[in-house]
Short mmCIF file of C-alpha atoms in Angstrom, two decimals:
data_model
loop_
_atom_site.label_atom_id
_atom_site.label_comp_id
_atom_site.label_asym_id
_atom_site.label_seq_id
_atom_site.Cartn_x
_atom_site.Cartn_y
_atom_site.Cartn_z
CA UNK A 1 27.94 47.00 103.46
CA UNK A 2 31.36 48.08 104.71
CA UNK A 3 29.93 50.01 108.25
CA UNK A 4 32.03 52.01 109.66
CA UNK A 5 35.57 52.70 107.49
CA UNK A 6 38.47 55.27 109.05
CA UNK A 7 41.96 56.20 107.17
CA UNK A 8 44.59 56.03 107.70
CA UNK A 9 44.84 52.61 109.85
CA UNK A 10 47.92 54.10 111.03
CA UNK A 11 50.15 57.69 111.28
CA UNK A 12 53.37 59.17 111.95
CA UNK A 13 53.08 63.00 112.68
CA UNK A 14 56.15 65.70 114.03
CA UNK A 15 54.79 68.30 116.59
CA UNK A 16 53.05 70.73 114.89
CA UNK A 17 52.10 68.99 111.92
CA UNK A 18 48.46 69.01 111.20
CA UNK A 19 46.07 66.37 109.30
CA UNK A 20 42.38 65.12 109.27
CA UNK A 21 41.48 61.52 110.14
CA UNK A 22 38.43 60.30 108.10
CA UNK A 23 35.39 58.46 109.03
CA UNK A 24 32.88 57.61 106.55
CA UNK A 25 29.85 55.10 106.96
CA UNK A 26 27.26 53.60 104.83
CA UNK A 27 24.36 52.02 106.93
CA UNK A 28 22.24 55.60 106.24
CA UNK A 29 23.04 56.54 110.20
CA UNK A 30 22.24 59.76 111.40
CA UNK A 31 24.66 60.17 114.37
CA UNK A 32 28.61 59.87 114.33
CA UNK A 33 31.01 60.07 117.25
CA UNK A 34 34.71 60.22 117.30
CA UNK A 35 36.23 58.34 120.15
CA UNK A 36 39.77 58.03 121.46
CA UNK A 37 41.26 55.57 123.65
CA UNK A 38 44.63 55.46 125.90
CA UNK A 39 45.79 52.72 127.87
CA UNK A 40 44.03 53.16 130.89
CA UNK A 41 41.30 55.35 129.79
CA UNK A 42 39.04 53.49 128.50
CA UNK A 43 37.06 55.77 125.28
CA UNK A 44 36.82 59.16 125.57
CA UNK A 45 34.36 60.80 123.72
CA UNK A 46 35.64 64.25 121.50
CA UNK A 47 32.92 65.48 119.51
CA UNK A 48 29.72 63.77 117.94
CA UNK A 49 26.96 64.89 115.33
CA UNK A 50 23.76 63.79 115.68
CA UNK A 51 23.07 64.85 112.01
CA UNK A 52 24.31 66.55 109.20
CA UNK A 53 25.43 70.48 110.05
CA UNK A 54 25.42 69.62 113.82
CA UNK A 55 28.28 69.24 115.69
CA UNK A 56 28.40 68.66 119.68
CA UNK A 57 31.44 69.03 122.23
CA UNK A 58 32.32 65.35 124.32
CA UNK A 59 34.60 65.48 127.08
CA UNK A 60 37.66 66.26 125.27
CA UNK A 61 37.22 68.25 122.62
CA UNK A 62 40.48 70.57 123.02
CA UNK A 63 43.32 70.99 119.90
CA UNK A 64 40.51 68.86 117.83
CA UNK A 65 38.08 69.98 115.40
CA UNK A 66 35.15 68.44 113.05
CA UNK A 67 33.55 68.69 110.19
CA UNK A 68 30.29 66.92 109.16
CA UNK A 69 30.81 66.92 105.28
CA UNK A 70 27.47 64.89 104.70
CA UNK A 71 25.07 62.51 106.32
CA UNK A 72 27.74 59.58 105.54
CA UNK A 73 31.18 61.39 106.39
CA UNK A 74 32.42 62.94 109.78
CA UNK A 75 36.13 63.86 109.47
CA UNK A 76 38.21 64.83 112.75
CA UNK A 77 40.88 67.87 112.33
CA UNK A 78 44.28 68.00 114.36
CA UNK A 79 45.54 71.68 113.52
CA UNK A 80 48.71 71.53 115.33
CA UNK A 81 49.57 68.07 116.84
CA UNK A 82 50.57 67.26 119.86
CA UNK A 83 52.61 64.20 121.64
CA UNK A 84 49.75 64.47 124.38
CA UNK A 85 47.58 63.61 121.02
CA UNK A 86 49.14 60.06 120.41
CA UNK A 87 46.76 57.74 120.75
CA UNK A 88 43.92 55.08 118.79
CA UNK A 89 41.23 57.16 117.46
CA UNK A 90 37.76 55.13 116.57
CA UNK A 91 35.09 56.54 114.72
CA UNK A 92 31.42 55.10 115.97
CA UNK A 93 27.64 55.54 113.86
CA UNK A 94 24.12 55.07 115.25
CA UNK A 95 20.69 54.87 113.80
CA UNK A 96 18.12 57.44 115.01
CA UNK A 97 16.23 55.15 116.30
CA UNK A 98 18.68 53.30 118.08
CA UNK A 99 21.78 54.47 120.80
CA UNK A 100 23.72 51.35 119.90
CA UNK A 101 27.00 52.60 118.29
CA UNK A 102 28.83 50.55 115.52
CA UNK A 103 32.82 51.39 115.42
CA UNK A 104 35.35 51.88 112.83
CA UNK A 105 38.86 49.62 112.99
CA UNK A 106 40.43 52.82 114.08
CA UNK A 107 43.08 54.62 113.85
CA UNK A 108 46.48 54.69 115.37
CA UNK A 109 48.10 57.96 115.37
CA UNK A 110 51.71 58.52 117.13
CA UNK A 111 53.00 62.56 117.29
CA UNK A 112 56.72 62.80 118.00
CA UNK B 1 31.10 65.14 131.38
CA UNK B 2 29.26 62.31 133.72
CA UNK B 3 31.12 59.87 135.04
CA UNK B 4 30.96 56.17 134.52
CA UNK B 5 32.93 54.16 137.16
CA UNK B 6 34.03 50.96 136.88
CA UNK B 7 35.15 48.01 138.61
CA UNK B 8 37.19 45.85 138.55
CA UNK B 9 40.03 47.34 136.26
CA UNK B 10 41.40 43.67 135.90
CA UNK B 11 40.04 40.66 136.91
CA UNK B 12 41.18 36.78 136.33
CA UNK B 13 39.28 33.63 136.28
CA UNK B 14 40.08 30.03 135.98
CA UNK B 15 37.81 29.06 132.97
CA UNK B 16 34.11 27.10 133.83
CA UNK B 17 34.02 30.08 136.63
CA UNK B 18 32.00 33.49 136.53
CA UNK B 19 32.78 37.14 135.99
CA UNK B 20 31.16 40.36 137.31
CA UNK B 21 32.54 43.45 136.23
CA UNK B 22 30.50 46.55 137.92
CA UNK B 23 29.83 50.29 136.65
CA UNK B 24 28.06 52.91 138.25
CA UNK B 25 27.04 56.10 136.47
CA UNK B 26 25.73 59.42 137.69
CA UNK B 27 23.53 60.85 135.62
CA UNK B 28 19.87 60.46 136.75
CA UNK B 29 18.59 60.99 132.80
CA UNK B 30 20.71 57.80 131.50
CA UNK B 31 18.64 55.30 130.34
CA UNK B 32 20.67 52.87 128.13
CA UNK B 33 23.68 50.73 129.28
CA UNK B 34 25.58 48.87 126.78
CA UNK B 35 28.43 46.78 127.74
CA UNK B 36 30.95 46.33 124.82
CA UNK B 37 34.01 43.48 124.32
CA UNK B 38 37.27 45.11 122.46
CA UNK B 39 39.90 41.97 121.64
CA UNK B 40 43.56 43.28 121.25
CA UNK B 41 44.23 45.50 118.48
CA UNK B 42 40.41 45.23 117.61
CA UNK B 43 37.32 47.59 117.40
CA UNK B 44 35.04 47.64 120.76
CA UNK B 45 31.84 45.29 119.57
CA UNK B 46 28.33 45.29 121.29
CA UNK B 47 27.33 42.30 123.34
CA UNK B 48 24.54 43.01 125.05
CA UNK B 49 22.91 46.51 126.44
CA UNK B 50 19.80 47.10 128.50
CA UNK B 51 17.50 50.12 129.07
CA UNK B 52 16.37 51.58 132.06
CA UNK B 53 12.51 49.94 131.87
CA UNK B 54 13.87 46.46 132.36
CA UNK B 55 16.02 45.30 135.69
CA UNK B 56 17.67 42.09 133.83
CA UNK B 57 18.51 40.94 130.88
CA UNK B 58 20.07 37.70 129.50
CA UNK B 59 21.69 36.27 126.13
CA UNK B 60 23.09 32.63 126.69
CA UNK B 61 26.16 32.78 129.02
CA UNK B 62 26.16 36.55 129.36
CA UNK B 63 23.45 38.48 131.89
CA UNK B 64 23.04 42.48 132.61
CA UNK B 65 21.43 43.70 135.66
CA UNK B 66 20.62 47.12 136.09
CA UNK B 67 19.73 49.16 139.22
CA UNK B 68 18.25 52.51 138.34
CA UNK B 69 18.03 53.96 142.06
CA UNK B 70 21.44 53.11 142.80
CA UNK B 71 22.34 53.52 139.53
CA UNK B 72 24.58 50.48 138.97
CA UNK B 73 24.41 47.73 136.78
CA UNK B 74 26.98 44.80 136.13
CA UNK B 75 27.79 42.27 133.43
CA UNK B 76 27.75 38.77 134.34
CA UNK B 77 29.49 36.01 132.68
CA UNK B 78 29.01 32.64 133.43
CA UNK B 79 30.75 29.27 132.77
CA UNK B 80 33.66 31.88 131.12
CA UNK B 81 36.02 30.21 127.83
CA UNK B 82 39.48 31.29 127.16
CA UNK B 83 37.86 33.17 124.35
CA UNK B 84 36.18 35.43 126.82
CA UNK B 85 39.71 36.87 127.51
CA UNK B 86 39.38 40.79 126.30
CA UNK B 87 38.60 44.30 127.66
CA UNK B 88 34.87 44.66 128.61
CA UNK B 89 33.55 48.51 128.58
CA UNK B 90 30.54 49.68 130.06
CA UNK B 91 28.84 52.95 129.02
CA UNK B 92 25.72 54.78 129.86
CA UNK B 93 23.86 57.55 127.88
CA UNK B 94 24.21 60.86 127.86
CA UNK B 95 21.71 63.70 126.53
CA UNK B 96 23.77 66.45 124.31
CA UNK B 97 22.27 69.47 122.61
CA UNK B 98 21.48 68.06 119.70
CA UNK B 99 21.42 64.35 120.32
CA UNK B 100 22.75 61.36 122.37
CA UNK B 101 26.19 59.92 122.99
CA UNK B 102 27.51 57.58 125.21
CA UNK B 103 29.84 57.61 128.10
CA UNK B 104 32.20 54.92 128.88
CA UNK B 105 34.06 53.60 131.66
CA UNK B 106 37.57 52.61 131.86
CA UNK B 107 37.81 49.31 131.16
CA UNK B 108 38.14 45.90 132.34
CA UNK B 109 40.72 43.48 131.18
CA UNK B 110 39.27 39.75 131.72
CA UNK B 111 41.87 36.97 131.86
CA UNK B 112 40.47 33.29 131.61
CA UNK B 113 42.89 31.08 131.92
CA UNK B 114 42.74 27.14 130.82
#
């Protein structure tokens, strides 16, 4: 089993560019959250799915957008980055019968 | 969303001592309250998490206690190892439309030095 797997590991994006991070899992988990953490800030929740075709606002769900492709993928959407938007994103699963979350290695995205 | 305080935001120990790191949450409906370890440049990793039926729970050197009416719980650590050293989270539940997610504190960054 790989868990939880996120690309890039790492991205370089101008203002205004736009790109989607991927998440993808294979442990047959229902739920997937996208996290993402600034010094300071601890993790911030932005969307989550608690299965395939729904989709649920977290606290900071602004400039960001999801899609739930299937029951293994969940891929986060930047449309038009922003430097406020620089930060580690992680990508989390769960089982249905469980709230523990596994994480993704993350991914480090820098907007200039 | 709810918040999910937490204290201290650093904290240092010589090591053979203990660590408490604190949270308090405010949502009366929470009922699970993980506590995760994130080493530098790492992914956060589960190390122990209790629900709201039980008031302690233990796992060799590290302890949760959980107070529902106050709603606080904190993390103990006992006889701590340098390899302790890492940012502890603590999160509590949260009850979406469709399902459940977690909400996390801030962070504390645990030094244990030699």
């Amino acid at each position: 089993n790989a868990g939880v797997t996120q690309t890039p590991k790492f991205q370089v994006l101008k203002t205004g560019q736009s790109m989607t991070l991927q998440c993808a899992q294979d442990m047959n988990h229902n739920s997937m959250y996208w996290y993402r953490q600034d010094p300071g800030m601890g993790l911030r929740l932005i969307y989550y799915s608690a299965s395939e075709g729904t989709t649920d606002k977290g606290e900071v769900p602004n400039g960001y957008n999801v899609s739930r492709l299937n029951k293994r993928e969940f891929s986060l959407r930047l449309e038009s980055a922003a430097p406020s938007q620089t930060s580690v994103y992680f990508c989390a699963s769960s089982r249905p019968t469980s709230y523990e979350q596994y994480f993704g290695p993350g991914t480090r995205l820098t907007v200039t | 969303g709810e918040n999910v305080e937490q204290h201290p935001s650093t904290l240092s120990v010589q090591e053979g001592d203990s660590a408490v790191i604190k949270c308090t949450y405010s949502d009366s409906a929470s009922n699970y309250f993980p506590w995760y370890k994130q080493e530098l440049g790492k992914r956060p990793q589960l190390i122990i998490d209790i629900r709201s039926n039980v008031g302690e729970k233990k796992d060799q050197r590290i302890a949760v206690t959980l107070n529902k009416t106050a709603k606080h719980f904190s993390l103990h650590i006992t006889e701590t190892q340098p390899e302790d050293s890492a940012v502890y989270f603590c999160a509590a539940s949260i009850r979406g439309n469709s399902g459940y997610a977690l909400n996390f504190g801030k962070g504390t960054s645990l030094l244990v030095t030699p």
